[in-house]
Each structure stands twice: as C-alpha cells, then as structure tokens.
XYZ file of C-alpha atoms in Angstrom:
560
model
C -27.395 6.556 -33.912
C -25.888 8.243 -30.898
C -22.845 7.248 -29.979
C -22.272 5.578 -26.350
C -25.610 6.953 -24.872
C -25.389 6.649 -21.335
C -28.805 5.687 -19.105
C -28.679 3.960 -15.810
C -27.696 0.202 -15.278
C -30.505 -1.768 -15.162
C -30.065 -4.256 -12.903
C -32.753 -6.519 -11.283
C -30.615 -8.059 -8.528
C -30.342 -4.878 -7.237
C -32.131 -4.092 -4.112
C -33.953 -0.560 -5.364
C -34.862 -2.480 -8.623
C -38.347 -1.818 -9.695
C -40.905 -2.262 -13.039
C -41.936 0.967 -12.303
C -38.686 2.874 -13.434
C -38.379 0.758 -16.285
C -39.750 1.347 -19.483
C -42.724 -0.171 -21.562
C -40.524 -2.380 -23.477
C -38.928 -3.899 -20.824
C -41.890 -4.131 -18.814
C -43.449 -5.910 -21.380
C -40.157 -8.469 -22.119
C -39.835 -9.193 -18.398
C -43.723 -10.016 -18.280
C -43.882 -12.125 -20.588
C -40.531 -14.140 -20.351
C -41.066 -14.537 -16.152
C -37.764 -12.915 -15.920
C -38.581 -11.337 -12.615
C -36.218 -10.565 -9.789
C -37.767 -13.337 -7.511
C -37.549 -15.561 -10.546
C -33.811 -14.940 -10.992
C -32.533 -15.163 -7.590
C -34.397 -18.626 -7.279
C -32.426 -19.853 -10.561
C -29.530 -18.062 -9.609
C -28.858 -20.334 -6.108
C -26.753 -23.272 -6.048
C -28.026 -25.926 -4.417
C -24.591 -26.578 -3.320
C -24.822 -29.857 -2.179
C -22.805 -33.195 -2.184
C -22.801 -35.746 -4.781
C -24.202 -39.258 -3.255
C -21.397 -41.628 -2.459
C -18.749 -38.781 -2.221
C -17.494 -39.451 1.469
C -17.161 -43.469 -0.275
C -15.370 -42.276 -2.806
C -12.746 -39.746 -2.312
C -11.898 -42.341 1.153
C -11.093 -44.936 -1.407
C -9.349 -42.414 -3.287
C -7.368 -41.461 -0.300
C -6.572 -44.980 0.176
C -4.661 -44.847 -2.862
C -2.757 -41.588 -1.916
C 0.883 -43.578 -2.940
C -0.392 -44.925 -5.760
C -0.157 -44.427 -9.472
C -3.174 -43.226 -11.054
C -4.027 -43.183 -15.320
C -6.709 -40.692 -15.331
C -9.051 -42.073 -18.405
C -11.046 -38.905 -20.214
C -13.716 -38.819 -22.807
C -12.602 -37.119 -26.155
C -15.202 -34.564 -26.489
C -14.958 -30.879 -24.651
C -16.046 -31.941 -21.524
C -13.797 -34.848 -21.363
C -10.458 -32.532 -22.268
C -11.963 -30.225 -19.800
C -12.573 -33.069 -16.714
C -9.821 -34.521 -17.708
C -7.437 -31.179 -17.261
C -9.063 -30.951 -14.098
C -8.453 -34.324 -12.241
C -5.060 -34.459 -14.158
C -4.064 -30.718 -12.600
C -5.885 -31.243 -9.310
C -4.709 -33.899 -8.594
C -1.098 -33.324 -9.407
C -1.428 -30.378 -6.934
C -2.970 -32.397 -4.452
C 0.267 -34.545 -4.309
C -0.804 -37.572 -6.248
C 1.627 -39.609 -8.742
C -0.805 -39.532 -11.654
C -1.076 -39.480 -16.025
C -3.607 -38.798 -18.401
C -4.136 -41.308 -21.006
C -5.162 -39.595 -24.104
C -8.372 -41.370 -25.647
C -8.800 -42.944 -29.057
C -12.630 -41.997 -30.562
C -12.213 -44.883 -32.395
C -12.899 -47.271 -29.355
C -16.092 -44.839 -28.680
C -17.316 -43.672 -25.572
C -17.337 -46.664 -23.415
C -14.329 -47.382 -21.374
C -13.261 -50.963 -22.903
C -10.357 -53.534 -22.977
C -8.528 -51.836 -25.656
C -8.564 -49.061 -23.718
C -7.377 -50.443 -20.308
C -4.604 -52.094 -22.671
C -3.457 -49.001 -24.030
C -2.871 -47.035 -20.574
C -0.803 -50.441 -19.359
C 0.928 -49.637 -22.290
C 1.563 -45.916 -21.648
C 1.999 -46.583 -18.030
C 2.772 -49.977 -17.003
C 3.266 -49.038 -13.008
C -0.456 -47.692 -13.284
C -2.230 -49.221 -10.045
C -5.335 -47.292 -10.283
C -7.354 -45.903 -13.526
C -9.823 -42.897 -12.742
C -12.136 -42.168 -15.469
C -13.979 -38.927 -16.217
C -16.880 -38.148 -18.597
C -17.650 -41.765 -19.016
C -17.429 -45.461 -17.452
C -20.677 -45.793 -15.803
C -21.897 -48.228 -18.004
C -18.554 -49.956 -19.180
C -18.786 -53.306 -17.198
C -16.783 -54.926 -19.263
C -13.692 -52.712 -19.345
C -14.158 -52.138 -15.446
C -13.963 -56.064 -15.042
C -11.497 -56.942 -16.919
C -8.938 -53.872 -15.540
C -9.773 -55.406 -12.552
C -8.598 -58.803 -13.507
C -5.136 -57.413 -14.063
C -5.240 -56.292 -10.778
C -6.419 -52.639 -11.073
C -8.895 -50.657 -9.074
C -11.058 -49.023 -10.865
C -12.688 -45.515 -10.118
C -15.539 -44.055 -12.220
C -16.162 -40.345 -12.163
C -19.100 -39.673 -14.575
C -22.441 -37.685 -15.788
C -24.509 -40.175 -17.785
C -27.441 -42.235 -16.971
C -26.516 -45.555 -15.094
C -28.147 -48.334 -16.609
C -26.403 -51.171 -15.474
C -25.288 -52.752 -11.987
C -21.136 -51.011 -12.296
C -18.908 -52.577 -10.742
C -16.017 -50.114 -10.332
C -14.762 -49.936 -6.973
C -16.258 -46.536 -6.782
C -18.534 -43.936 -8.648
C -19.940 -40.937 -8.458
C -22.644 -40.023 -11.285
C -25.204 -37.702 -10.863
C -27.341 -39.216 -12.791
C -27.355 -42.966 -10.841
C -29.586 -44.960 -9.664
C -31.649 -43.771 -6.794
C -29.668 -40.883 -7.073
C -30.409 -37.921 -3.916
C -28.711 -34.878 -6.326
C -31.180 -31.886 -7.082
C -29.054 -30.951 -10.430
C -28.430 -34.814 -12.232
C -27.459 -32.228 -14.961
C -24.207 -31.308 -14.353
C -21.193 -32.012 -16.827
C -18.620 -34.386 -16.354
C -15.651 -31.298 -15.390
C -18.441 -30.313 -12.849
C -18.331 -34.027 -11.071
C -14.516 -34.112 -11.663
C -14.422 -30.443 -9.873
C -16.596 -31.496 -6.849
C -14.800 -34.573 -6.111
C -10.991 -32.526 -6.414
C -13.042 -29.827 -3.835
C -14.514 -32.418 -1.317
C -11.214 -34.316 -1.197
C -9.315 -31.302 -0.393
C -11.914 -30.252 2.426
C -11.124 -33.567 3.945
C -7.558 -34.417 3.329
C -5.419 -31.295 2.630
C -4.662 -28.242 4.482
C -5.659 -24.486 3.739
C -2.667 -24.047 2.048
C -2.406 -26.157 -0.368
C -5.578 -26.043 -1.927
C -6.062 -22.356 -1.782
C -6.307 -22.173 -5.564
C -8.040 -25.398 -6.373
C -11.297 -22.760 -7.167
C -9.861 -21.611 -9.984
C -10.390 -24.856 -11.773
C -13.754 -23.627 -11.855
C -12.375 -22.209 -15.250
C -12.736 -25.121 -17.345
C -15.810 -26.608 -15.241
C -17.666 -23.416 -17.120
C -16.345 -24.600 -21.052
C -17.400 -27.848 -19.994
C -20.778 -26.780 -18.758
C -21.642 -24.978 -21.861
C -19.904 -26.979 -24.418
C -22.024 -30.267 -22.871
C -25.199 -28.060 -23.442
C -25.982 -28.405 -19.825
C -28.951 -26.835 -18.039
C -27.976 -22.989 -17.514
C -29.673 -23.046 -14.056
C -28.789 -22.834 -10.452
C -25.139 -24.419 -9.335
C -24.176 -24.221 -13.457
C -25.038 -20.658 -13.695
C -22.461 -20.230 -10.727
C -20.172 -22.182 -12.417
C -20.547 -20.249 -16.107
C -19.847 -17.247 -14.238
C -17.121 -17.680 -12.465
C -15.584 -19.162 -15.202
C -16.626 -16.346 -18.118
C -15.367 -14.327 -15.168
C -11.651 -15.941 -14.696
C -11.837 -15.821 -18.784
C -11.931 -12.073 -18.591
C -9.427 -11.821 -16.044
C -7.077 -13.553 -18.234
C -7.974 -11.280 -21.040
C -7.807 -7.698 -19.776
C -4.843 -8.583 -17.178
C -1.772 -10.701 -18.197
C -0.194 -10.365 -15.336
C -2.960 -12.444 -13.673
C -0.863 -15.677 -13.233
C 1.535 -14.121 -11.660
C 0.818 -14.734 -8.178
C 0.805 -18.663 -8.997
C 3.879 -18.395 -10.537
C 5.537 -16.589 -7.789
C 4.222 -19.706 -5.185
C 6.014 -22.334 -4.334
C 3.222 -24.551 -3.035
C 1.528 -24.668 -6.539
C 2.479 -27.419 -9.043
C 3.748 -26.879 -12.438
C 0.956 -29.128 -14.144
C -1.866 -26.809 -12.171
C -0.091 -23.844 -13.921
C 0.454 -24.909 -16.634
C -2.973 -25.605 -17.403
C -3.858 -22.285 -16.850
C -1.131 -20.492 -18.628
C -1.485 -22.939 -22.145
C -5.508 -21.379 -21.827
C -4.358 -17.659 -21.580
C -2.095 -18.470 -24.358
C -5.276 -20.000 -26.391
C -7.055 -16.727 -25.678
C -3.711 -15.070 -26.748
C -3.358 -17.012 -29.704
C -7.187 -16.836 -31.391
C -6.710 -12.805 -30.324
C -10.034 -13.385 -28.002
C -11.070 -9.526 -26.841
C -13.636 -8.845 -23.758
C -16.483 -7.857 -25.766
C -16.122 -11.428 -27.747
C -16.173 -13.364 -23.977
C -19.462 -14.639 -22.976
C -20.875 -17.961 -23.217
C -21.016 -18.219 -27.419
C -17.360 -17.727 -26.897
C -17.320 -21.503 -25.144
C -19.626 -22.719 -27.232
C -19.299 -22.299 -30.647
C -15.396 -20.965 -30.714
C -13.386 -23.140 -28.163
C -15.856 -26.237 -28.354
C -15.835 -26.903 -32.158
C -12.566 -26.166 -32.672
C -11.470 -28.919 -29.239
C -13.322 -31.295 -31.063
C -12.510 -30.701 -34.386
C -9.795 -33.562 -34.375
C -11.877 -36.568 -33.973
C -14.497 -35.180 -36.640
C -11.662 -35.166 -39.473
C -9.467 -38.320 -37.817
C -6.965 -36.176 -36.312
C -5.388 -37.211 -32.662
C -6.815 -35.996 -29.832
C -3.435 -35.098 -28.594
C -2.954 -31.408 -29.459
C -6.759 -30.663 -27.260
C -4.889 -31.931 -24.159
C -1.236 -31.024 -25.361
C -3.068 -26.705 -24.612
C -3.580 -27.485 -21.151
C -0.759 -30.144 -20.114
C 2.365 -29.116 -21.945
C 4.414 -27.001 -20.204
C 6.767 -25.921 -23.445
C 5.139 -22.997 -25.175
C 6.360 -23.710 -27.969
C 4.862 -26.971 -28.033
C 1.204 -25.749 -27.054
C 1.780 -23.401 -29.518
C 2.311 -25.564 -32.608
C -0.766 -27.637 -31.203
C -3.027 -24.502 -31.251
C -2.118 -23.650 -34.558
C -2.928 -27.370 -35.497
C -5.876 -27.529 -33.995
C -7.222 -23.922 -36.148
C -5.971 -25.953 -39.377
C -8.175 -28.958 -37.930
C -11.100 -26.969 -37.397
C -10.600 -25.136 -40.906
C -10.443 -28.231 -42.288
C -13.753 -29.494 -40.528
C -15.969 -26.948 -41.538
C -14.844 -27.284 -45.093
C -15.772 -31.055 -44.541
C -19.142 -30.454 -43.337
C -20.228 -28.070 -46.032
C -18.614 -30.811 -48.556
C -20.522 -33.704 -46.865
C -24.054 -31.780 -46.543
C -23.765 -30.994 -50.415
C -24.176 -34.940 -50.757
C -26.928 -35.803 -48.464
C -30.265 -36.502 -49.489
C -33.558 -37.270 -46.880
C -33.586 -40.867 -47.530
C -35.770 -42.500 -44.958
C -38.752 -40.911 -42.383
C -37.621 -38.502 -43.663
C -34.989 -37.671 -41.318
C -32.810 -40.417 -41.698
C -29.599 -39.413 -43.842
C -27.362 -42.260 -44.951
C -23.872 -40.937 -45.672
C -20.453 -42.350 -46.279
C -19.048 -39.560 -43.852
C -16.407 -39.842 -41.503
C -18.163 -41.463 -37.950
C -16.728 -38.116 -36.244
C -18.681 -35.328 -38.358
C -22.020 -37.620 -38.068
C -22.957 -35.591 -35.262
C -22.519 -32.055 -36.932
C -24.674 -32.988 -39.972
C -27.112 -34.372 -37.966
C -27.172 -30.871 -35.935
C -26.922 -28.480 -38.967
C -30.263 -30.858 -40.711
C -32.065 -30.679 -36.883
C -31.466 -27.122 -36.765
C -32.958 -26.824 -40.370
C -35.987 -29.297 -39.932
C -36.925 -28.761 -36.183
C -36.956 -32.656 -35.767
C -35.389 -35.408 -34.998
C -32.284 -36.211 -37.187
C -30.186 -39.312 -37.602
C -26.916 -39.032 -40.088
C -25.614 -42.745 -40.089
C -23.686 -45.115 -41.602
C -25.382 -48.801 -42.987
C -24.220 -52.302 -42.982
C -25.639 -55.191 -43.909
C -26.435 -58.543 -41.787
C -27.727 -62.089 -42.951
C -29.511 -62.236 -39.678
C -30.643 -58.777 -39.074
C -30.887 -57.168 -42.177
C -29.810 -53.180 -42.536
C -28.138 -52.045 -39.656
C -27.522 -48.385 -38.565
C -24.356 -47.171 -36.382
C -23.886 -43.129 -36.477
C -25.229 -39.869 -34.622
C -28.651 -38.124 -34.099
C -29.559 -34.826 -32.471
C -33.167 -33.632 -31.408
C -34.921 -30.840 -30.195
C -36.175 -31.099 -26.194
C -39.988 -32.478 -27.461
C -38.267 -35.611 -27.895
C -35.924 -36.711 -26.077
C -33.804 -39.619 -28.101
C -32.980 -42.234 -24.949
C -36.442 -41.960 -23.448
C -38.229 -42.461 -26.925
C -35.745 -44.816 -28.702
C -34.585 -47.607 -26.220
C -37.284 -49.220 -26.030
C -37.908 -49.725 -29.147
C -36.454 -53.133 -30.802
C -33.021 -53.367 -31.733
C -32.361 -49.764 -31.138
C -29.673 -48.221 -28.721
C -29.028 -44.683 -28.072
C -25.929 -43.823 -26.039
C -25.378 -40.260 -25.359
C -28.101 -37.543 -23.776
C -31.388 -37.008 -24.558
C -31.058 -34.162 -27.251
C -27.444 -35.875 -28.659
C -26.141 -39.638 -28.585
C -25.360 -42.101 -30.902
C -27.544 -44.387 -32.368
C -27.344 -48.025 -33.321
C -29.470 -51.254 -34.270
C -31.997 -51.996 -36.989
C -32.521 -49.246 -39.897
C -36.261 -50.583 -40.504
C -36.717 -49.770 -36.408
C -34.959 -46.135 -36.575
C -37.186 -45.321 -39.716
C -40.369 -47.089 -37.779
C -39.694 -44.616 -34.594
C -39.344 -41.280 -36.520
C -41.701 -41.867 -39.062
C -44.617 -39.386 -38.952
C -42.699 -37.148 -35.855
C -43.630 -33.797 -35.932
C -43.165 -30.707 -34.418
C -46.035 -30.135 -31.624
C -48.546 -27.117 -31.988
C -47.020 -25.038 -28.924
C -43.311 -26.035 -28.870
C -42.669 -22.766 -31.618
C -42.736 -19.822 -29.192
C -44.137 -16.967 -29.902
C -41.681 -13.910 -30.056
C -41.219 -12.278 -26.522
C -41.088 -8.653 -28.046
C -42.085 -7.469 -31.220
C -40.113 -4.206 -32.476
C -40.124 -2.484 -35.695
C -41.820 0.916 -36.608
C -45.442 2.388 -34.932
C -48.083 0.141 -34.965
C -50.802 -1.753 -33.110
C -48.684 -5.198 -32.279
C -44.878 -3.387 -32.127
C -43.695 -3.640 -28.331
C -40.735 -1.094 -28.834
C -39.909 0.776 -31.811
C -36.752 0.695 -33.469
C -35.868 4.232 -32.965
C -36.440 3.955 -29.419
C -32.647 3.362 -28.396
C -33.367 4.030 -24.953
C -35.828 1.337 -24.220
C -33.677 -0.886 -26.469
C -30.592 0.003 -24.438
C -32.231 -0.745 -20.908
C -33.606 -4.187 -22.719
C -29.847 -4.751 -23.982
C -28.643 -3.696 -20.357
C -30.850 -5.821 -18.314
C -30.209 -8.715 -20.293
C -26.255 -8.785 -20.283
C -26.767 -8.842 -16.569
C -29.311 -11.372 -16.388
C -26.409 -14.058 -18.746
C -25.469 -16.779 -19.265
C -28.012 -17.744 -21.436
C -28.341 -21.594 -22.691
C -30.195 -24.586 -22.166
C -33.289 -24.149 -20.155
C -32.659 -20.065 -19.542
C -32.807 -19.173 -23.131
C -32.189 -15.920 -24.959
C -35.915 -14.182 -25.014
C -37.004 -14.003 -28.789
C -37.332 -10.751 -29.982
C -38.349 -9.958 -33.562
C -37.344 -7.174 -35.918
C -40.768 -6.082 -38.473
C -38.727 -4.174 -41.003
C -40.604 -1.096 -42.761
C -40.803 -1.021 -46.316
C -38.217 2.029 -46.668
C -35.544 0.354 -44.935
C -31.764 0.948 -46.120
C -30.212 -2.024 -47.515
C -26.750 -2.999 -47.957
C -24.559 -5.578 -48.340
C -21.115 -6.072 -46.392
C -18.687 -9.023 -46.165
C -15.560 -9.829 -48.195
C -17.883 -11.783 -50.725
C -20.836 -9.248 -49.886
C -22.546 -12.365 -47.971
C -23.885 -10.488 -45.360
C -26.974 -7.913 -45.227
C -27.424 -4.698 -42.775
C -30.393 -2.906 -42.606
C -30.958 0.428 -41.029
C -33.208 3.374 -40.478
C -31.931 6.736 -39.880
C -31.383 7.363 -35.915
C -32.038 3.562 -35.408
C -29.358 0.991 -34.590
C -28.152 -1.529 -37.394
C -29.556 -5.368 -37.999
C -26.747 -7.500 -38.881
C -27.761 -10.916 -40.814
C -25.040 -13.281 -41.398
C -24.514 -14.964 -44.455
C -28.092 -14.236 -45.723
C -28.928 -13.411 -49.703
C -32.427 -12.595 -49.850
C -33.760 -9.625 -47.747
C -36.684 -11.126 -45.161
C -39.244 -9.354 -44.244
C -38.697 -10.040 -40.422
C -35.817 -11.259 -38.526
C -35.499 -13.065 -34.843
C -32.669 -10.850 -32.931
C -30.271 -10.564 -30.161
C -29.454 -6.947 -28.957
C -25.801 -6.243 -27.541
C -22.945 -3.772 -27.984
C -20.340 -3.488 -30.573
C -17.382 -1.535 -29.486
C -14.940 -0.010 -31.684
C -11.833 2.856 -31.149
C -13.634 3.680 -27.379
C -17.014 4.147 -28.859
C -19.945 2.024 -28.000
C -23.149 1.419 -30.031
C -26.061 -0.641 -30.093
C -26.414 -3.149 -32.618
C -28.971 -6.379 -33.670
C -27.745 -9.323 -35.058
C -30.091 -11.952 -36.359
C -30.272 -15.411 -34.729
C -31.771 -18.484 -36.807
C-alpha cells in the first residue's frame, strides 16, 4: 500500500463540509449511522448546567471551611479518580483534608466499619465527604453522625432511599432536574470543586482547577458512561491534557514554577505523567481504549486478586517518585497476575443454571470480569457468583453480573423476590435467592433487532460491497472522518464495518507464539486479528493508522 497518502481532512464540523465532496463510501457510512453534521453538533453540546442542590451543598461545605475533612472514595476507577479530585481540589482550595483509602471487602456501601476506620486514620476528622458512593448508606451516614460527624455525600447512583447525610448531590436522585443523570462519580466530584470555586475563591487561585478535567475523562470512560453531550466534552479535554503530557514534558512546568498551586494538586498530575512515562504510552496509543482497557483494568486490578488498594491512590497522592514508582510497577505485577487469574478461573467454569448462571469458588473481586468475558461471549445476561446455604432460605447467591443494554439488571431484577442488584444497569452485584436469579434469566434471549446490521460492507467488487478494499482513498476519508468524530463508547458507538475476504487472500501468521493472523491483498491495507487460529471468512473492523519510523499507513484490526 502507499505509504502516508495524503487527501484532505475530512472534517464535518467544519463550516464548508459537504456529502457532496465526499465519496460513496462515506456517503453511504454517514447515511446509514445518522452521523450527520447537525447530528454531531447536537451530541456534541454540553448542557452545562448545575447539579440540583449544589448552591445547598457547597454552602454547607463552606461552612466547614476550618474543618477537617476524610474524603471517603469508592475502590473502583472512578472512585481513585473522584477521589484524586476532591482530595487535590480541595487541598488547593485551602481545606485541611485526607483520603481514606477503601477496603473492597466492606463493599460499596459506606458502613460502620468504614466510618471506624477513617476515626482511626484520622481521629480529628470533623467532616467525612464521600465520592462514588453513599447515597444509599443510611446506616453508615447515621451512625457517623452519632459520633458527632457531618456527613456529605457526593455520588452517581440511583437514590433509593430517604439519605440522611447532611448534604448530597447525585445526579441520579429523586425528582432529580439534571438532563445527563449519567455522569460518573469524578464528573459530580469535578462540578462541585468548580461551583465552589465560582462562589468562594478568587481568579487566582483556582485558575487551574480545569485541569482536573484530566481524570474526570478516565473516570467517564472507565464507568462506561454515556459518550454524549457534557461527557464527550469531558473525554476530550481529558484525551487532550493526556496528549499534552505525552508529546511535551515540560508541560507541568508552569505549575511547578507557581506559588499559588499546592503540592497535592501537582502532584497528582505529575505521578499521571509518570504513569504514562512508566507503561511507555505513545500518541498514536492515546484515545479512549487507552482509558479503558489499559489504565482501568490495571487501577482495579488490586481488589480482583486481594491486593490493597493503596498503590491506585499512592500514583496520584504521593509526592516521592520513588514511591509512585514502586507502586506502578506493583500495580503491572497485579494486573499480570489478574489476567493470569481470569484465564485460570474461566478454564473451571461450567453453565450451571439458566444457563447463565456460573457458580465459582473465585475470588469476590474477579466475579465481575468472568461475568463480562461469558456476556461478551453469550450476548446475555451473565451472573458469576458465589453460593451459601440457609435453613430458612435455602441457596443463596452473593457475586457479580454484567448485561447487554436490552436488559437492564436493576430495572428487571429488583423486583423480583429476594433479589438485589446494586450497581448500574449493565454491571452491579447481585444477591438473594439462587432459585429467583435462575427464575429471572431463565428463557432470556437476545431480541430479533438488537444485532445490528453492519454499517458498511467492504471487501472485493460485488453487488452488496459498500467500498472495496483496494480503495484506500475512500477508506482513508472513512478512517479520517471518524478519528474526528471520537470518542466513541456507550451510546455513540464505533459504526460496524465488515471485511468479506476473497478467496485468494494472503495469509499469515505473526505474534511471538504465531497467535495472531494478517490478511492482505496486494495494494490493499492489512486486517489484523488478534489472537485468532482459524481463518474466518468475514471479520467486523475498526480502520485507523499505524505509524512507524515517520511513515503512516492504513491498517484494519478486527473487533469481536
């Protein structure tokens, strides 16, 4: 194929934009994906609007200015990630505040244990702030409040019970106002740090509050939020401060050099550039996959093998680098270590119920991945749990399920009896009565029109083909337009395209262990299936650019 073939940017939020100058192919994609200009400025506009009960809440913050604040986290990404930003916001909004680090043992809920343990840490603690969870912990708010504490609840998950913190913000409460209910926990955390500076503090000292924006972004993606409107902002900016961080290393500099900005606000910035530094992360690898299936696994890797969670907030909070180094390298063991666990634990699982409920003797933290790697394979509803036995209730079922959007877990399971899903509607965990669980996903299948139809068909001349495979103009404008249309994700997916490969097509096999195919056509650009043994006759794609020694080229690589 020609090497770095240059045709004009295609860009669709540009003004002289039009279908007319493209070609067929990406005529045809944009046609039938929707992905018109007028439909991508509408899902490219925040809403940009306050959270209800803000003004409430960030006055009763206020109150506490000379206080001593525990900031409470959850342990997944999006807890490290709201956590790191309350815990560096705050600090360089002038506040006398920790960060308690969580134990996944208690679970998700904010509880007594847990209000115990930060007394523990941080016995002059006054006020405890939570983030990522607490909406629904009653019981932990109450009794921190019979000790004497206030109690402050910063969250993202459905409210279903009357809290009694002394203030929240959620999203997703009741009778909530908010035109986006889903935003991550960093993104709540981030618009309460911004609206209290607005109010409180001067120009100056929260001129670089924005760039917590950063993490808000990993959060976003690693939460599987919505990819739409304020979020795509958010993605953006962040995948933008990523790259920043990347190409300049100077980029910290000017925080470094200013007086007015805290060391815990810089150092959570420098212990991510030294992440990046560390896991060698180049441009071309940045984009949202990069959050998603690089940083997010390996953040959370600890609680799936029964690690601490320390070393995920020791990157952002330690301000030796020789410390966040030794917790990086950790936390790549811990992650090794995980994956070898989950292939390990998936050898041993059988369909034993519904047929998608797996009983395993797996630790409770990798429930969740085997439950996504068998609801990826199936295309339905999954459950991966752990059994006990009661006199009274018979079987009983604590663990982890994961399901695609035609059916969504809380809406479909919770009122059913003796069943409880915590969590979101595609991932929570699930416990109550095994005979229920089997009862509810017994004889679930996959509807008639949720499997889309491929968006573009390419592959040699024919009738059906929407672009051939030798056409590496058309392909590049597709490839073009879509990098500028990202991030992709929940609800703004990646269009399907499929690859029809001729009968001729060259064949080989690459990979230390020869694991991996490419296929290829002469003047065509390469398919690249991972970890795939038996040549398919088709292959769902992505198209982007692979860039080696200066020189650019078009590749595919195949998506499951």
């Amino acid at each position: 194929m020609p090497e770095n073939i240059e045709i004009a940017l295609i860009n669709p939020f540009a003004p002289n934009f039009s279908l007319d100058t493209c070609s067929a192919g990406l005529r045809t994609l944009i046609e039938r994906t929707g992905l018109s200009p007028d439909f991508l400025r509408e899902i490219n506009t925040p809403y940009g609007e306050q959270l209800d009960g803000m003004d409430a809440f960030i006055e009763k913050l206020h109150s506490y200015r000379d206080a001593r604040l525990a900031i409470y986290p959850d342990f997944d990404m999006d807890g490290i990630t709201s956590g790191t930003i309350l815990y560096a916001g705050l600090k360089q909004l002038g506040f006398q505040v920790e960060l308690s680090v969580p134990d996944y043992e208690s679970g998700h809920d904010f509880c007594r244990d847990d209000v115990d343990d930060i007394m523990r840490r941080f016995p002059d603690t006054t006020v405890i702030l939570t983030c990522d969870s607490g909406v629904n912990s009653a019981d932990g708010i109450r009794y921190a409040q019979s000790l004497g504490l206030a109690v402050l609840i910063t969250d993202h998950h459905d409210q279903e019970i009357d809290c009694p913190a002394d203030a929240i913000i959620d999203p997703c409460c009741r009778n909530s106002s908010y035109p986006l209910p889903g935003i991550c926990g960093a993104a709540v955390a981030f618009l309460m740090i911004s609206a209290y500076a607005r109010r409180f503090v001067s120009a100056e000292q929260r001129k670089y509050l924005n760039l917590l924006q950063l993490f808000v972004g990993i959060g976003t993606v690693s939460d599987v939020m919505p990819l739409v409107h304020d979020n795509r902002a958010l993605v953006r900016k962040s995948l933008s401060l990523t790259r920043e961080l990347i190409a300049r290393p100077t980029a910290l500099n000017s925080l470094r050099g200013d007086a007015s900005v805290n060391r815990a606000f810089l150092t959570a910035f420098e212990g991510y550039a030294q992440l990046l530094e560390e896991l060698e992360v180049s441009l071309a690898q940045c984009d949202e996959g990069f959050y998603g299936f690089t940083l997010a696994p390996m953040f959370n890797a600890p609680r799936r093998v029964g690690s601490s969670m320390s070393d995920a907030f020791c990157v952002f909070m330690s301000d030796d680098r020789a410390e966040r180094r030794a917790a990086i390298v950790r936390l790549i063991a811990t992650n090794t270590k995980r994956k070898k666990l989950v292939d390990e634990y998936m050898d041993t699982l059988v369909d034993t119920y519904a047929p998608y409920v797996y009983i395993t003797d797996a630790p409770r933290g990798m429930l969740g991945l085997l439950a996504g790697k068998l609801m990826h394979a199936s295309g339905l509803p999954t459950a991966v749990v752990h059994v006990t036995y009661d006199r009274t209730h018979g079987k009983q079922v604590e663990g982890s399920m994961r399901s695609p959007d035609f059916y969504p877990i809380i809406d479909m399971l919770n009122d059913r009896d003796g069943l409880k899903v915590v969590g979101h509607q595609g991932a929570g965990g699930v416990t109550g009565s095994l005979d229920a669980l089997v009862d509810a996903l017994q004889g679930v299948r996959v509807p008639s029109d949720f499997e889309e139809e491929p968006a573009l068909l390419i592959g040699d001349d024919g009738p059906d083909i929407d672009v051939a495979w030798w056409d590496t103009t058309a392909l590049n404008e597709i490839t073009q337009f879509l990098d500028c249309v990202a991030p992709f994700g929940k609800n703004f997916d990646y269009p399907i395209m499929e690859i029809i490969f001729p009968a001729d097509t060259e064949i080989s096999r690459i990979g230390k262990e020869q694991q991996h195919l490419k296929l290829q056509m002469p003047g065509c650009p390469p398919v690249l299936l991972w970890n795939t043994e038996d040549v398919p006759i088709s292959a769902r794609v992505r198209l982007n650019y692979n860039e080696f020694r200066g020189q650019k080229t078009l590749q595919m690589i195949g998506v499951n």
